[in-house]
mmCIF file of C-alpha atoms and ligand atoms in Angstrom:
data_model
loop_
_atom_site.group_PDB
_atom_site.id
_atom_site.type_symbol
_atom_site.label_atom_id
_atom_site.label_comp_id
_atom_site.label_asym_id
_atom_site.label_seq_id
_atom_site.Cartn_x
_atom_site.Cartn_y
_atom_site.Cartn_z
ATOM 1 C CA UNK A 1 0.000 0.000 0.000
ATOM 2 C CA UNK A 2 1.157 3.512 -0.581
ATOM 3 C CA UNK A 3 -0.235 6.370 1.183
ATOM 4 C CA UNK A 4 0.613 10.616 1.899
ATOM 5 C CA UNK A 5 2.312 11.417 4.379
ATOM 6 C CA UNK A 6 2.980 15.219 4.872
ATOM 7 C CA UNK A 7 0.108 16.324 2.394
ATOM 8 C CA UNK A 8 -3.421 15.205 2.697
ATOM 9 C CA UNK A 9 -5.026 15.013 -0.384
ATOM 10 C CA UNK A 10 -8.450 16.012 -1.587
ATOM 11 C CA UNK A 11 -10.225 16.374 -5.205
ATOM 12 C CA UNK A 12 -13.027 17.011 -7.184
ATOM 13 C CA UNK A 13 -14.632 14.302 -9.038
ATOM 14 C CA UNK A 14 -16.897 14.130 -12.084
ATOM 15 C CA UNK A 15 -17.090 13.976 -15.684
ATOM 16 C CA UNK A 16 -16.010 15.799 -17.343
ATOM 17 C CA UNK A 17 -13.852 17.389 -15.027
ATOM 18 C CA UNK A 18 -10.992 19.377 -17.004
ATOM 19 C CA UNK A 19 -12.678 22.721 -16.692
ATOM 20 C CA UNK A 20 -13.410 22.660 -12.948
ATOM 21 C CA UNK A 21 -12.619 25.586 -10.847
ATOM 22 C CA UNK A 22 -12.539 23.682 -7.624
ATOM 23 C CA UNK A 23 -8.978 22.839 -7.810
ATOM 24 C CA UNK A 24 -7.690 26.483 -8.364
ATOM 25 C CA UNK A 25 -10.217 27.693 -5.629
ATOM 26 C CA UNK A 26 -9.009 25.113 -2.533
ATOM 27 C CA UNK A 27 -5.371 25.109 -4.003
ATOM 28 C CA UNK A 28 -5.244 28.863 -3.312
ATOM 29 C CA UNK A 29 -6.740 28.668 0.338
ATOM 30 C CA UNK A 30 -4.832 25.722 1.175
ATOM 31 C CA UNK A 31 -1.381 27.962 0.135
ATOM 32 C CA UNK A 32 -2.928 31.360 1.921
ATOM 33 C CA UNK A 33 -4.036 29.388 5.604
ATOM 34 C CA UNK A 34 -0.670 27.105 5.258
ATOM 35 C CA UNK A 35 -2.472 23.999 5.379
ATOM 36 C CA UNK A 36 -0.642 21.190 3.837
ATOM 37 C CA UNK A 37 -3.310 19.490 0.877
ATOM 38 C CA UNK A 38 -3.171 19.298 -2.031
ATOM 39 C CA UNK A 39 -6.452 19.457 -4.444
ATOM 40 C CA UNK A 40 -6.807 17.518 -7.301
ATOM 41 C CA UNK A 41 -9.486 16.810 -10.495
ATOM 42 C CA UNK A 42 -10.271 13.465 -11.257
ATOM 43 C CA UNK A 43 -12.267 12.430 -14.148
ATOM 44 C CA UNK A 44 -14.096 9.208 -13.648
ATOM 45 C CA UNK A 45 -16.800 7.730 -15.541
ATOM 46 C CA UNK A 46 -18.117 5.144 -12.851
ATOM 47 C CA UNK A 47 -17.811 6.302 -9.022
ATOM 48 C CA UNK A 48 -17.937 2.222 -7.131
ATOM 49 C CA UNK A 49 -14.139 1.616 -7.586
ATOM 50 C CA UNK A 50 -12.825 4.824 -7.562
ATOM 51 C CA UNK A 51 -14.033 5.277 -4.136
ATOM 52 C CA UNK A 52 -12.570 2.130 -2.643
ATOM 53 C CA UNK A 53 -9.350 2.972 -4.448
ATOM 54 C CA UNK A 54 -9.314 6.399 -3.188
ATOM 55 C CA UNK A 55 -9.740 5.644 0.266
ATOM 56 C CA UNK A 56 -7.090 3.120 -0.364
ATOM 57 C CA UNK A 57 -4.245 5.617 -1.402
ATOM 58 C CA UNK A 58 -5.925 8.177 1.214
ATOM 59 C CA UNK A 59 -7.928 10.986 -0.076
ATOM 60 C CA UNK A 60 -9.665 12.799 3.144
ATOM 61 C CA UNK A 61 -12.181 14.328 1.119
ATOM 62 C CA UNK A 62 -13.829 14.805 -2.287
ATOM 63 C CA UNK A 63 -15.995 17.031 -3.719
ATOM 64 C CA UNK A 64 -18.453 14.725 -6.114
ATOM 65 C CA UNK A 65 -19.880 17.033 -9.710
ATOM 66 C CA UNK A 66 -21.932 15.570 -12.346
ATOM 67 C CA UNK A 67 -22.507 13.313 -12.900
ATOM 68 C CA UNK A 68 -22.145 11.620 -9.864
ATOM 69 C CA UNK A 69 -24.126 13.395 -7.096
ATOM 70 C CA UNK A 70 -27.038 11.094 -7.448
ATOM 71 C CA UNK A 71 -24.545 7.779 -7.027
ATOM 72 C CA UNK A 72 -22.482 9.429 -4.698
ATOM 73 C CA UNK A 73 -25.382 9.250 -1.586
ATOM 74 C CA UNK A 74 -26.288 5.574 -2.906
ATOM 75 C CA UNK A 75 -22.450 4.134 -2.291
ATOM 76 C CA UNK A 76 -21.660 6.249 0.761
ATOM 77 C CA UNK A 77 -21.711 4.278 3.907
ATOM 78 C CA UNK A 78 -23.688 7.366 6.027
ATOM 79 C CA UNK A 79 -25.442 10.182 4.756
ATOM 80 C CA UNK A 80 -27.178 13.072 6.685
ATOM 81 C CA UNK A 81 -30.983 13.862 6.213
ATOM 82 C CA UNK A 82 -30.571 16.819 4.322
ATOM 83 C CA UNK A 83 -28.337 14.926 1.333
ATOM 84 C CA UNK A 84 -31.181 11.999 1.833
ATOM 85 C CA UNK A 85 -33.936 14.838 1.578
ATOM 86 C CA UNK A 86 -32.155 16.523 -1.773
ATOM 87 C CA UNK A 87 -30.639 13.110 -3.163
ATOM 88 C CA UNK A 88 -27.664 14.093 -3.576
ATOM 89 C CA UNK A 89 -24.209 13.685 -1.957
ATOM 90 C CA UNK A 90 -22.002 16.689 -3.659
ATOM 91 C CA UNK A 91 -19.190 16.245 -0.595
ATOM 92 C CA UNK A 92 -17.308 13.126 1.081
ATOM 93 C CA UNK A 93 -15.456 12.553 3.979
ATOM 94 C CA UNK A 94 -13.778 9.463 4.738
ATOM 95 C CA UNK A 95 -13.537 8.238 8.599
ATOM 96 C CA UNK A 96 -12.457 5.019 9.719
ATOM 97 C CA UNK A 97 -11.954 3.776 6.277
ATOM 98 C CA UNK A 98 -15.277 4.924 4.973
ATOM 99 C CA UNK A 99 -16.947 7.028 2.918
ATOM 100 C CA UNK A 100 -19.494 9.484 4.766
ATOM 101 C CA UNK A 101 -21.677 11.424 2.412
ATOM 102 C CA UNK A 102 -23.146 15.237 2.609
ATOM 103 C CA UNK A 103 -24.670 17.372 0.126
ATOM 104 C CA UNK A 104 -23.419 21.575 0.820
ATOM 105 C CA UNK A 105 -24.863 23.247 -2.214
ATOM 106 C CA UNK A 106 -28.063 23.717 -0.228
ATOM 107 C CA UNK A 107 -25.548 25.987 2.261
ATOM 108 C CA UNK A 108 -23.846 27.916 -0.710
ATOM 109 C CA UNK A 109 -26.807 28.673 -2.232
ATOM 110 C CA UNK A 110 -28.450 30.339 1.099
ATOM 111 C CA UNK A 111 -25.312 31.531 2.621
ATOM 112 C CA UNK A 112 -24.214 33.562 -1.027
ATOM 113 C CA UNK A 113 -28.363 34.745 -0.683
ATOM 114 C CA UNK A 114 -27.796 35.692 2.423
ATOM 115 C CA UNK A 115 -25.134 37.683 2.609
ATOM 116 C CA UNK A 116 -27.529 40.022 0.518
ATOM 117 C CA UNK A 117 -31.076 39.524 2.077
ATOM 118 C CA UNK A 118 -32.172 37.742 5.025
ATOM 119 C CA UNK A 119 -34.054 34.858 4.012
ATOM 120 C CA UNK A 120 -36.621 34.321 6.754
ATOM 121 C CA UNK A 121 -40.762 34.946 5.432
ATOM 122 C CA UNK A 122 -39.254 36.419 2.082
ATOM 123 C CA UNK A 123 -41.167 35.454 -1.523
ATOM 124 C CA UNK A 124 -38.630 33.235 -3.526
ATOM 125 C CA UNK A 125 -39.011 31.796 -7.077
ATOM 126 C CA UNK A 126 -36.855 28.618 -8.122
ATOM 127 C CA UNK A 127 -36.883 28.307 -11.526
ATOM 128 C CA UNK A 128 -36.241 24.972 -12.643
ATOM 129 C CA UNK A 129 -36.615 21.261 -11.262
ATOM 130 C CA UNK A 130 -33.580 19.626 -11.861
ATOM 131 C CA UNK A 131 -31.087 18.593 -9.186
ATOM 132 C CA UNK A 132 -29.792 22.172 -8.361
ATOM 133 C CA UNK A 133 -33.402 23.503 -8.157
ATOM 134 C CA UNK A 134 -33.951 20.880 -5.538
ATOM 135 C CA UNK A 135 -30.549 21.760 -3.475
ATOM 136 C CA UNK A 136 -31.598 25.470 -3.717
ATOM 137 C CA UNK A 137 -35.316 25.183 -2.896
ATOM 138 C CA UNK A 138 -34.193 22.538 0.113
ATOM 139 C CA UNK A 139 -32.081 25.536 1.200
ATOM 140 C CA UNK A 140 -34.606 28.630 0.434
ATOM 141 C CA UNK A 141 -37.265 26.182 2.672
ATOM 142 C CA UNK A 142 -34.877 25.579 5.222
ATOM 143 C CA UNK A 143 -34.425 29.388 5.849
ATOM 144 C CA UNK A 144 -37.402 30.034 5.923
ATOM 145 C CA UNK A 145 -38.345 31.493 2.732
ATOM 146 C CA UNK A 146 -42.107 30.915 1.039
ATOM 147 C CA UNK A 147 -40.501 28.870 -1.939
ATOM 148 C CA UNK A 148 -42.283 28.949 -5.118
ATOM 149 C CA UNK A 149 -41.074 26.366 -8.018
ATOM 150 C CA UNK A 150 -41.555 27.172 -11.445
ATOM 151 C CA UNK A 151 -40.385 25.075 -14.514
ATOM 152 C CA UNK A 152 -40.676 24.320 -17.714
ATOM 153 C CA UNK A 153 -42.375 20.680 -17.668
ATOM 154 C CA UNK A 154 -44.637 21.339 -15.507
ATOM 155 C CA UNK A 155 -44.706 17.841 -14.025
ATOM 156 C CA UNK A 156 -41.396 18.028 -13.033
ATOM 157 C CA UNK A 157 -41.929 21.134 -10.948
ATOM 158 C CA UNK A 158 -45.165 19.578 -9.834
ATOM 159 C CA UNK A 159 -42.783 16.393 -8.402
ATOM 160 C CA UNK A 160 -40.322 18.828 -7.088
ATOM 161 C CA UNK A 161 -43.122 20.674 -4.946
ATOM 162 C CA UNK A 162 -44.535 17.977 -3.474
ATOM 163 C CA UNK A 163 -41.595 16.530 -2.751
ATOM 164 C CA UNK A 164 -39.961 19.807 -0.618
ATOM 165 C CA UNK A 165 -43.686 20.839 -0.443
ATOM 166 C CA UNK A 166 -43.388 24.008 -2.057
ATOM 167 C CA UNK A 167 -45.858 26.040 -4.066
ATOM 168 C CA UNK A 168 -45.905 25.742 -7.597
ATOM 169 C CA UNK A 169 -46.887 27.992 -10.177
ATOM 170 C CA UNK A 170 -46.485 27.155 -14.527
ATOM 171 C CA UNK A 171 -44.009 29.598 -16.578
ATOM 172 C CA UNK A 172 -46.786 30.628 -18.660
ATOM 173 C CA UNK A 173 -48.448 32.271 -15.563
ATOM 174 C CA UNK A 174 -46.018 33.809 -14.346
ATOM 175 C CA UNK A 175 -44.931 35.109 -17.899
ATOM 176 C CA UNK A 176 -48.630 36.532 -18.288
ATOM 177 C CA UNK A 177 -48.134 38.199 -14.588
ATOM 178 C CA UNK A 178 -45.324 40.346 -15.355
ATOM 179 C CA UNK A 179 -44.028 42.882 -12.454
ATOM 180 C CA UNK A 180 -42.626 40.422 -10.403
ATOM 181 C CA UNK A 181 -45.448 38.995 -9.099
ATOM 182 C CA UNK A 182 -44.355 39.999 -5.674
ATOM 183 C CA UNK A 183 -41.272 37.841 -4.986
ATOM 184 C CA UNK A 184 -38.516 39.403 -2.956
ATOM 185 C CA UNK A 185 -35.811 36.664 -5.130
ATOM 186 C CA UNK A 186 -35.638 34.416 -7.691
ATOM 187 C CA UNK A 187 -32.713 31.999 -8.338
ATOM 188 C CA UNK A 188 -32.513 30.783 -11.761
ATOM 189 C CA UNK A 189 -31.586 27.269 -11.539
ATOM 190 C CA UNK A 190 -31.551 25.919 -14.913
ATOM 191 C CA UNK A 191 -29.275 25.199 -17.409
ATOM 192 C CA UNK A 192 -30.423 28.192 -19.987
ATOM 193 C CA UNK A 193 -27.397 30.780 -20.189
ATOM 194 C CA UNK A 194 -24.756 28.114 -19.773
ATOM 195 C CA UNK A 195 -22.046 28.522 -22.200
ATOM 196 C CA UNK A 196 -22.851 26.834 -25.507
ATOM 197 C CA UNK A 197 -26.461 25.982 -24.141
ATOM 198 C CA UNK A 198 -29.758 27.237 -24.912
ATOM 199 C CA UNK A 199 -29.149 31.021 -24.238
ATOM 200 C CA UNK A 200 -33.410 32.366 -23.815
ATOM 201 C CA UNK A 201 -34.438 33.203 -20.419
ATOM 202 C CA UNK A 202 -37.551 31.183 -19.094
ATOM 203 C CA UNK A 203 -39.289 34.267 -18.004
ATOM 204 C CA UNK A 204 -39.678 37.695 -19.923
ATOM 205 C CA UNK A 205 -37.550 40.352 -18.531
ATOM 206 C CA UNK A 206 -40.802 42.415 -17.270
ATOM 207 C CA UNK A 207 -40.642 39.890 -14.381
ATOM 208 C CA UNK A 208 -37.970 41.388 -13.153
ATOM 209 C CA UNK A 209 -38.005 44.347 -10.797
ATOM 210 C CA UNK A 210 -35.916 47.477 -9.007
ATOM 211 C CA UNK A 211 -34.929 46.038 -5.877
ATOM 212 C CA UNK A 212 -35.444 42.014 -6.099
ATOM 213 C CA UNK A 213 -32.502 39.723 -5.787
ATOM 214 C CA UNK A 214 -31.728 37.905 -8.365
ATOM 215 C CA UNK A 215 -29.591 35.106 -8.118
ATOM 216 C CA UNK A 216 -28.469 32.359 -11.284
ATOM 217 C CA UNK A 217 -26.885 29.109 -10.517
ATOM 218 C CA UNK A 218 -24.961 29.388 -13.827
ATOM 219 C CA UNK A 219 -21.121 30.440 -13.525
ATOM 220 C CA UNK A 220 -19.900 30.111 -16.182
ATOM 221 C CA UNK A 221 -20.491 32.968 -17.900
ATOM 222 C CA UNK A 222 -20.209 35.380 -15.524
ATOM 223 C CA UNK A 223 -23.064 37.383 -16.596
ATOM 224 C CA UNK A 224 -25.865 35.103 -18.030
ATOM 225 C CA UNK A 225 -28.365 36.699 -20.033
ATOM 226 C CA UNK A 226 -30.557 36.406 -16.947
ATOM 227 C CA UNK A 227 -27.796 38.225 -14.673
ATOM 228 C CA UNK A 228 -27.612 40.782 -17.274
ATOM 229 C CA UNK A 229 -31.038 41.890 -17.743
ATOM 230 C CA UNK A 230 -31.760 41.314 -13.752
ATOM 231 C CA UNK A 231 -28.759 43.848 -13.532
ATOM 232 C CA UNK A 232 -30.601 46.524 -16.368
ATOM 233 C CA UNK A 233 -33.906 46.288 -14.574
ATOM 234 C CA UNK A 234 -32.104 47.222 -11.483
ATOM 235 C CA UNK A 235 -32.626 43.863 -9.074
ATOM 236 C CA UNK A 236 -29.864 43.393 -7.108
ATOM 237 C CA UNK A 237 -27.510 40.452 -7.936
ATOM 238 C CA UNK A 238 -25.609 37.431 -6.595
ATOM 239 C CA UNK A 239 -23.150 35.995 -9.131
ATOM 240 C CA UNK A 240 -23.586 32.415 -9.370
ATOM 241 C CA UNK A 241 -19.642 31.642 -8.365
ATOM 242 C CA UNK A 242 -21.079 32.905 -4.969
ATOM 243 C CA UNK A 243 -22.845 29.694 -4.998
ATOM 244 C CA UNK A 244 -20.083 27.542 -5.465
ATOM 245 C CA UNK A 245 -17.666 29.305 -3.243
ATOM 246 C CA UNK A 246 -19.828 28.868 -0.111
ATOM 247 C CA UNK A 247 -20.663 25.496 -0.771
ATOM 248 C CA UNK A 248 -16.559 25.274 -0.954
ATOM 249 C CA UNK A 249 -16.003 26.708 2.499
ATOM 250 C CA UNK A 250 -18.838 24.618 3.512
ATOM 251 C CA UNK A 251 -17.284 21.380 2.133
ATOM 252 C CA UNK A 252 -13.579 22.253 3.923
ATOM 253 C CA UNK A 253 -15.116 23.131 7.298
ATOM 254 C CA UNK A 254 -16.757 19.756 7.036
ATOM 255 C CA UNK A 255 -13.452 17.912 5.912
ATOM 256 C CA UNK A 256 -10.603 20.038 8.052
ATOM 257 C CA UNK A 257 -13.222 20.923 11.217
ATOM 258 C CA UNK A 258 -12.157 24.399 11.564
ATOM 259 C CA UNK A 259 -13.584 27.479 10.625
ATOM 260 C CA UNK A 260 -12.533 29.321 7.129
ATOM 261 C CA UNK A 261 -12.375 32.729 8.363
ATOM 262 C CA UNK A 262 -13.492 35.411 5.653
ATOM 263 C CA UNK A 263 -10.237 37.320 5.603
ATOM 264 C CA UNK A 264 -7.790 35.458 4.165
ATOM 265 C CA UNK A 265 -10.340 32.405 3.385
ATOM 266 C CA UNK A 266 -13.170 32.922 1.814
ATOM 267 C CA UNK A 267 -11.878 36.326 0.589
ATOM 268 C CA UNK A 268 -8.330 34.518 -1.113
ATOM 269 C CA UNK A 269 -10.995 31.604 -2.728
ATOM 270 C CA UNK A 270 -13.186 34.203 -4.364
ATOM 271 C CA UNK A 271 -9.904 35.932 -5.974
ATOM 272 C CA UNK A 272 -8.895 33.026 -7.169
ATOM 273 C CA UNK A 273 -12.514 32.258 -8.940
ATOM 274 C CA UNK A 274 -12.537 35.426 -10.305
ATOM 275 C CA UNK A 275 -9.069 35.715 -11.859
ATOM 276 C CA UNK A 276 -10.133 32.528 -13.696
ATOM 277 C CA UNK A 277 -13.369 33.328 -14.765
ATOM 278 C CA UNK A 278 -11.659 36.427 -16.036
ATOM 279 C CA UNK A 279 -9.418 34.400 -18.189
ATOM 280 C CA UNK A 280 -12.022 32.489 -19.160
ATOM 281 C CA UNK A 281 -14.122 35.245 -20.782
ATOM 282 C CA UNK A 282 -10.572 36.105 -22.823
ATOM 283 C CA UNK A 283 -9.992 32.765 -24.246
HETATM 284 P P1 ATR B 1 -29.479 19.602 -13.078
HETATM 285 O O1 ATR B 1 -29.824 18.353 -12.332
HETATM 286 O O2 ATR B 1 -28.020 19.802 -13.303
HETATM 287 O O3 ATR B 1 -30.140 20.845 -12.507
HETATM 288 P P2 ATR B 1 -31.350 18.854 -15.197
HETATM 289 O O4 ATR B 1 -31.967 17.797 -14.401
HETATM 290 O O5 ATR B 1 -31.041 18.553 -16.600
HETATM 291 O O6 ATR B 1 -30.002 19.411 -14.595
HETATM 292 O O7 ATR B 1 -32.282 20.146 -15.105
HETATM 293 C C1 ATR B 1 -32.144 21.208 -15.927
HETATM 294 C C2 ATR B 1 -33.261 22.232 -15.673
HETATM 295 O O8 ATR B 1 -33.155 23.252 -16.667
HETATM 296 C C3 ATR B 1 -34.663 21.663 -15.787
HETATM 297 O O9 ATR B 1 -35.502 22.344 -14.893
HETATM 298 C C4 ATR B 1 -35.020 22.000 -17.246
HETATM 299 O O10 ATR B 1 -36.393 22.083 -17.498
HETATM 300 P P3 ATR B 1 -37.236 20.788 -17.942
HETATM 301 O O11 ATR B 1 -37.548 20.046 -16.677
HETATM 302 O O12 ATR B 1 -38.419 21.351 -18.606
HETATM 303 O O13 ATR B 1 -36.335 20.009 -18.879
HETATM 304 C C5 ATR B 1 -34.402 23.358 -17.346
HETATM 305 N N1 ATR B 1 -34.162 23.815 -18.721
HETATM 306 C C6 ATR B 1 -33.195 23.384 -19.555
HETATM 307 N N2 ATR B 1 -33.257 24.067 -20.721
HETATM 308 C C7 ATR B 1 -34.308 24.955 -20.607
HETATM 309 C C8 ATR B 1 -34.881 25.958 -21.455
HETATM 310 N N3 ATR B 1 -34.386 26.175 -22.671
HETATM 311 N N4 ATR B 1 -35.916 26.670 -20.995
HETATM 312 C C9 ATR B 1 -36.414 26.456 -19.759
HETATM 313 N N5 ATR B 1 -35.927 25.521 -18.906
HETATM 314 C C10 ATR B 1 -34.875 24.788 -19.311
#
């Protein structure tokens, strides 16, 4: 057997993988707090080996991406509720030589929301029903937050409300409503603004409103078509790299069990996203 011994070693892993931002995120925090890990990506198209053979050479923690989340909680040996309740496992931990599973985007979402509305009794709109819709309506419910769903097939937003019991209103309502309808936020949680994806926004931009938050899940580009025209119509917005940066901190807290301050943490991890998103948008 061959193992680490001054560096403990973490990674992200998915498929495809290449483009992650994970590794340049925890590499940089790792370097600023002097902890000594390294952070690796790890394509892998089946997750049952990998994680015995990963334990095996000693990885203390992974981060799991598509398409693996769903597999992920079904091969860990202990998962909490709220990974059970979203069904997914986007974070593992190994402890006595197993695999324990949890799911943080739920946190990332919420904590990037937060840190530009409180959550508690406020109108939010999820639009979309796929497995980051869940994580993010899990989260919005957990806060607090009188969670709306909206989505395209309406059956799958009707199976996504019942399951987080949530309200659920079609797109074509909402659409016909205009004016924001009253919600305080709306996260935009599917795939449309994703680079070399479908680029029209699910709702027409009269939906959005001076002074709502507006939040997409999308990274990648910076400014979606739906950040941009939340940003004309004067909401105010969270970036989606927000998302992933909490969930981040909330995925080493759980693996190192210390706190990543905000000076020096949390502030040296964003920098690092940015820079590369900023790259990205030259290539
Ligand atoms: P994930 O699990 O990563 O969130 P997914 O399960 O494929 O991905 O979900 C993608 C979401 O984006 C779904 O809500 C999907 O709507 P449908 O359920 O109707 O497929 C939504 N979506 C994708 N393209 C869309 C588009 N062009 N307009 C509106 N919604 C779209």
């Amino acid at each position: 057997m061959i193992q680490p011994v001054q560096t403990d070693l973490f990674a992200v892993i998915g498929h495809p993988v290449a483009h992650s931002l994970s590794p340049t995120m925890m590499n940089a925090v790792f370097r600023n707090l002097g902890i000594p890990a390294v952070y690796l990506a790890l394509d892998a198209d089946s997750l049952e080996d990998d994680l015995r053979t990963l334990a095996a050479v000693g990885f203390r923690g992974l981060s799991v991406t598509i398409p693996h989340k769903e597999s992920a909680l079904r091969l860990a040996a202990e998962v909490d509720e709220t990974a059970a309740a979203i069904g997914a496992v986007n974070t593992l931990r190994l402890q006595d030589g197993k695999w324990e599973g949890r799911n943080t985007d739920w946190i990332g979402a919420v904590e990037a929301l937060k840190r530009e509305t409180p959550l508690r009794s406020k109108k939010a709109l999820v639009i979309g029903a796929g497995g980051a819709a869940r994580a993010v309506a899990y989260g919005l419910k957990h806060e607090g937050a009188s969670t709306t769903i909206t989505n395209r097939t309406l059956s799958r937003g009707e199976d996504l409300a019942r399951a987080l019991q949530c309200e659920l209103v079609p797109l074509e309502t909402l659409a016909g409503l205009g004016d924001g309808h009253g919600f305080d936020l709306v996260v935009q949680c599917t795939s449309v603004g994703l680079a070399g994806r479908d680029s029209v926004l699910p709702l027409p931009d009269s939906f959005l409103v001076p002074g709502m938050v507006a939040m997409d899940i999308v990274y990648r580009p910076v400014w979606t078509p739906f950040l941009r025209s939340a940003a004309q119509r004067g909401c105010r917005v969270v970036k989606g790299y927000e998302m992933l940066l909490h969930q981040g901190v909330a995925q080493l807290e759980w693996w190192l069990e210390q706190t990543i301050p905000d000076q020096g943490g949390l502030q040296i991890m964003r920098s690092a996203l940015e820079k590369a998103l900023v790259h990205d948008s030259q290539d």
